[in-house]
Amino acid sequence: MNGYENNRPQAPKGARLAFGIFMILIYVGVGLLFFFNVFDIVNYTVSCIIGAILCAYGVFRAYRLYKGTN
């Protein structure tokens, strides 16, 4: 092609960074809410599993955001 395939408009870097940090806080926060059984799920084991997955994904996103800003 002509080299302009990836010519999509993107948000400014500061906005992407702020959104990334916001989403990390959301994932970890909701994961902790699952740990503390705030959503009143009948099976506490399932609640802990979902909380662990959300917290782990929040940490993974934080790592990707950190590696992307360096």
PDB file of C-alpha atoms in Angstrom:
ATOM      1  CA  MET A   1       0.000   0.000   0.000  1.00  0.00           C
ATOM      2  CA  ASN A   2       0.990   3.618   0.372  1.00  0.00           C
ATOM      3  CA  GLY A   3       2.108   3.560   4.033  1.00  0.00           C
ATOM      4  CA  TYR A   4      -0.997   5.275   5.452  1.00  0.00           C
ATOM      5  CA  GLU A   5      -2.866   2.186   6.681  1.00  0.00           C
ATOM      6  CA  ASN A   6      -2.560   3.107  10.372  1.00  0.00           C
ATOM      7  CA  ASN A   7      -3.601   6.751  10.035  1.00  0.00           C
ATOM      8  CA  ARG A   8      -6.380   6.695  12.658  1.00  0.00           C
ATOM      9  CA  PRO A   9      -6.874   9.630  14.984  1.00  0.00           C
ATOM     10  CA  GLN A  10      -5.723   8.866  18.539  1.00  0.00           C
ATOM     11  CA  ALA A  11      -6.342  10.535  21.863  1.00  0.00           C
ATOM     12  CA  PRO A  12      -3.497  12.614  23.295  1.00  0.00           C
ATOM     13  CA  LYS A  13      -0.911  10.694  25.319  1.00  0.00           C
ATOM     14  CA  GLY A  14      -1.972  12.288  28.611  1.00  0.00           C
ATOM     15  CA  ALA A  15      -5.591  11.278  28.079  1.00  0.00           C
ATOM     16  CA  ARG A  16      -4.602   7.679  27.280  1.00  0.00           C
ATOM     17  CA  LEU A  17      -2.407   7.588  30.401  1.00  0.00           C
ATOM     18  CA  ALA A  18      -5.193   8.971  32.604  1.00  0.00           C
ATOM     19  CA  PHE A  19      -7.703   6.506  31.175  1.00  0.00           C
ATOM     20  CA  GLY A  20      -5.271   3.632  31.705  1.00  0.00           C
ATOM     21  CA  ILE A  21      -4.721   4.566  35.352  1.00  0.00           C
ATOM     22  CA  PHE A  22      -8.470   4.978  35.850  1.00  0.00           C
ATOM     23  CA  MET A  23      -9.170   1.514  34.424  1.00  0.00           C
ATOM     24  CA  ILE A  24      -6.462  -0.059  36.597  1.00  0.00           C
ATOM     25  CA  LEU A  25      -8.110   1.434  39.676  1.00  0.00           C
ATOM     26  CA  ILE A  26     -11.522   0.182  38.527  1.00  0.00           C
ATOM     27  CA  TYR A  27     -10.310  -3.403  37.941  1.00  0.00           C
ATOM     28  CA  VAL A  28      -8.433  -3.638  41.234  1.00  0.00           C
ATOM     29  CA  GLY A  29     -11.228  -1.882  43.137  1.00  0.00           C
ATOM     30  CA  VAL A  30     -13.977  -4.140  41.814  1.00  0.00           C
ATOM     31  CA  GLY A  31     -11.739  -7.152  42.420  1.00  0.00           C
ATOM     32  CA  LEU A  32     -11.353  -6.119  46.065  1.00  0.00           C
ATOM     33  CA  LEU A  33     -15.108  -5.639  46.335  1.00  0.00           C
ATOM     34  CA  PHE A  34     -15.516  -9.236  45.178  1.00  0.00           C
ATOM     35  CA  PHE A  35     -12.991 -10.350  47.812  1.00  0.00           C
ATOM     36  CA  PHE A  36     -14.960  -8.622  50.553  1.00  0.00           C
ATOM     37  CA  ASN A  37     -18.223 -10.114  49.184  1.00  0.00           C
ATOM     38  CA  VAL A  38     -19.896  -6.736  48.728  1.00  0.00           C
ATOM     39  CA  PHE A  39     -21.953  -8.087  45.798  1.00  0.00           C
ATOM     40  CA  ASP A  40     -23.410 -10.819  48.089  1.00  0.00           C
ATOM     41  CA  ILE A  41     -22.691 -13.757  45.818  1.00  0.00           C
ATOM     42  CA  VAL A  42     -23.923 -16.969  47.433  1.00  0.00           C
ATOM     43  CA  ASN A  43     -20.717 -18.931  46.805  1.00  0.00           C
ATOM     44  CA  TYR A  44     -17.783 -17.121  48.445  1.00  0.00           C
ATOM     45  CA  THR A  45     -15.240 -19.244  46.532  1.00  0.00           C
ATOM     46  CA  VAL A  46     -16.565 -18.005  43.188  1.00  0.00           C
ATOM     47  CA  SER A  47     -16.469 -14.446  44.515  1.00  0.00           C
ATOM     48  CA  CYS A  48     -12.797 -14.867  45.490  1.00  0.00           C
ATOM     49  CA  ILE A  49     -11.922 -16.371  42.101  1.00  0.00           C
ATOM     50  CA  ILE A  50     -13.550 -13.490  40.224  1.00  0.00           C
ATOM     51  CA  GLY A  51     -11.850 -10.996  42.547  1.00  0.00           C
ATOM     52  CA  ALA A  52      -8.461 -12.615  41.988  1.00  0.00           C
ATOM     53  CA  ILE A  53      -8.910 -12.569  38.205  1.00  0.00           C
ATOM     54  CA  LEU A  54      -9.906  -8.895  38.217  1.00  0.00           C
ATOM     55  CA  CYS A  55      -7.025  -7.899  40.500  1.00  0.00           C
ATOM     56  CA  ALA A  56      -4.546  -9.891  38.413  1.00  0.00           C
ATOM     57  CA  TYR A  57      -5.828  -8.247  35.227  1.00  0.00           C
ATOM     58  CA  GLY A  58      -5.497  -4.823  36.865  1.00  0.00           C
ATOM     59  CA  VAL A  59      -1.870  -5.585  37.760  1.00  0.00           C
ATOM     60  CA  PHE A  60      -1.260  -6.838  34.213  1.00  0.00           C
ATOM     61  CA  ARG A  61      -2.683  -3.622  32.763  1.00  0.00           C
ATOM     62  CA  ALA A  62      -0.512  -1.600  35.153  1.00  0.00           C
ATOM     63  CA  TYR A  63       2.557  -3.490  33.951  1.00  0.00           C
ATOM     64  CA  ARG A  64       1.625  -2.907  30.295  1.00  0.00           C
ATOM     65  CA  LEU A  65       1.003   0.780  30.976  1.00  0.00           C
ATOM     66  CA  TYR A  66       4.352   1.100  32.752  1.00  0.00           C
ATOM     67  CA  LYS A  67       6.225  -0.664  29.944  1.00  0.00           C
ATOM     68  CA  GLY A  68       4.444   1.444  27.338  1.00  0.00           C
ATOM     69  CA  THR A  69       5.343   4.789  28.913  1.00  0.00           C
ATOM     70  CA  ASN A  70       9.096   4.096  29.144  1.00  0.00           C
TER      71      ASN A  70
END
